Every structure is written in structure tokens, then in C-alpha cells.
Amino acid sequence: MKKYLISGFLLSLCLSGSAGATEYIYRDLMANTLPAHCAVEAQAKQAAAKPYTVDRYSKRFCQTQGYGWHLDEIKTVGNTVCNPCDEKPGSLQKCYQEDVVVTCKRIKPGSVGMLPGKG
């Protein structure tokens, strides 16, 4: 009895096909975040370089590529650049991250068995 059970188990393992791995298309992008509100230079730099801000804009960079694109990884967070505020002269600055490099990915069409127009 055990012999049939073990042989049936081994046979089912051999005959079961492995699921095909999903293939992805990757794309590297370089972009700048938008400057936030006017603040003292130290606060403006801190707000521009927050991980939350960089993550949010990185996701947005990938989403602007089209349907199905999403963030895979953030390669570099870039440099913090500050400009003086035009509407409020003085020591107030607007800061943003320049040259943020991200890698976006999308499922390769046809790699998961859903071809458009095929029955």
C-alpha cells in the first residue's frame, strides 16, 4: 500500500508542470521632484529630501509612463537644489530633488498567457 502511495506521489510530482515565471520589462528614468512651499532654507532642504517625498514622486514618475508601470527600485535620490522664492523675498527658499533615478517595471505582454484578441 505504501509502495503505491509513494509511487503515485512521485508520479504526480513529475507530471505537474511548473508555472511559467512572469517576465518584466524594465525602464530607468531620471526626473526632478516639484518644489514645495517657501520655507527657511534648512526646513526646505529637509522637506525636499524626506524619504516619503522621494518615494511618492518616484511612484508618480513610473505611473506617468502608462498603464501597468510601477516602481521597482530607487537607484539614486539625486541632489537637493534650492531657489529663492519670488513672491516672498528674503531668506525663504523653495527646494526640490534634482536627477532622481528610478527603475520602473511592467509585465511583459504575452508572458502570462493573456494575449489581446486571442480566444
XYZ file of C-alpha atoms in Angstrom:
119
model
C 0.000 0.000 0.000
C 2.807 2.382 0.903
C 4.564 1.499 -2.330
C 1.538 2.631 -4.397
C 1.133 5.775 -2.339
C 4.747 6.813 -2.736
C 4.873 5.954 -6.439
C 1.622 7.864 -7.037
C 3.020 10.863 -5.205
C 6.263 10.800 -7.217
C 4.338 10.387 -10.464
C 2.142 13.378 -9.677
C 5.246 15.483 -8.915
C 6.815 14.533 -12.236
C 3.712 15.247 -14.278
C 2.777 18.533 -12.665
C 4.087 21.364 -14.778
C 5.773 24.325 -13.178
C 4.078 27.672 -13.593
C 5.841 29.937 -16.050
C 7.686 32.797 -14.470
C 6.316 36.232 -15.159
C 8.593 38.297 -17.344
C 9.026 42.029 -16.831
C 10.103 44.981 -18.956
C 12.370 47.414 -17.095
C 12.959 51.111 -17.754
C 15.283 53.568 -15.986
C 14.070 57.140 -15.593
C 15.676 60.360 -14.400
C 13.423 63.182 -13.220
C 13.093 66.043 -10.754
C 10.590 66.420 -7.939
C 8.483 69.556 -7.690
C 9.424 72.300 -5.240
C 7.271 72.580 -2.138
C 6.165 75.762 -0.409
C 8.531 78.537 0.627
C 10.380 77.967 3.901
C 13.655 78.703 5.636
C 16.470 77.001 3.716
C 17.165 74.289 6.325
C 13.486 73.319 6.587
C 13.016 73.430 2.817
C 16.015 71.123 2.242
C 14.768 68.719 4.891
C 11.261 68.621 3.374
C 12.615 68.048 -0.156
C 14.906 65.184 0.884
C 12.379 63.290 3.058
C 12.150 59.603 2.108
C 8.353 59.934 1.948
C 8.593 62.755 -0.613
C 11.127 60.908 -2.759
C 9.067 57.674 -2.645
C 5.856 59.473 -3.572
C 7.390 61.248 -6.567
C 9.248 58.097 -7.662
C 5.959 56.192 -7.848
C 4.456 59.065 -9.806
C 7.375 59.036 -12.293
C 6.646 55.397 -13.112
C 2.875 55.868 -13.287
C 3.283 58.614 -15.902
C 4.836 56.018 -18.247
C 1.428 54.460 -18.834
C -0.841 51.690 -17.687
C 0.863 48.884 -15.768
C 4.137 50.652 -14.963
C 5.119 50.688 -11.295
C 8.192 51.363 -9.187
C 10.799 48.624 -8.883
C 13.577 50.493 -7.065
C 15.007 53.932 -6.403
C 18.613 53.971 -7.619
C 19.643 57.481 -6.527
C 17.750 60.181 -4.668
C 19.585 62.964 -6.503
C 20.780 66.326 -5.239
C 18.838 68.918 -3.277
C 18.571 72.202 -5.190
C 17.122 75.409 -3.746
C 15.827 78.560 -5.460
C 14.776 81.820 -3.823
C 11.054 82.482 -3.576
C 9.793 85.169 -5.955
C 6.612 86.055 -4.108
C 8.296 86.345 -0.691
C 11.772 87.869 -0.986
C 14.255 87.362 1.797
C 15.796 84.201 3.182
C 12.935 81.928 2.075
C 13.718 79.130 -0.376
C 11.915 76.510 -2.466
C 13.853 73.227 -2.623
C 13.470 70.071 -4.721
C 15.394 66.913 -5.589
C 17.180 67.034 -8.940
C 18.133 63.982 -11.035
C 16.279 61.269 -9.121
C 16.959 57.947 -10.900
C 14.372 55.173 -10.585
C 13.781 51.792 -12.211
C 10.226 51.067 -13.325
C 8.835 47.696 -14.353
C 5.832 46.356 -16.221
C 4.636 42.839 -17.010
C 5.782 41.865 -20.484
C 2.752 41.490 -22.769
C 2.026 37.843 -23.536
C 4.175 36.430 -20.743
C 1.236 35.408 -18.554
C -0.959 33.865 -21.227
C -3.330 36.745 -21.833
C -2.844 37.814 -25.414
C -5.263 40.501 -26.571
C -7.620 39.299 -29.284
C -6.791 35.628 -28.780
C -9.682 33.349 -27.771
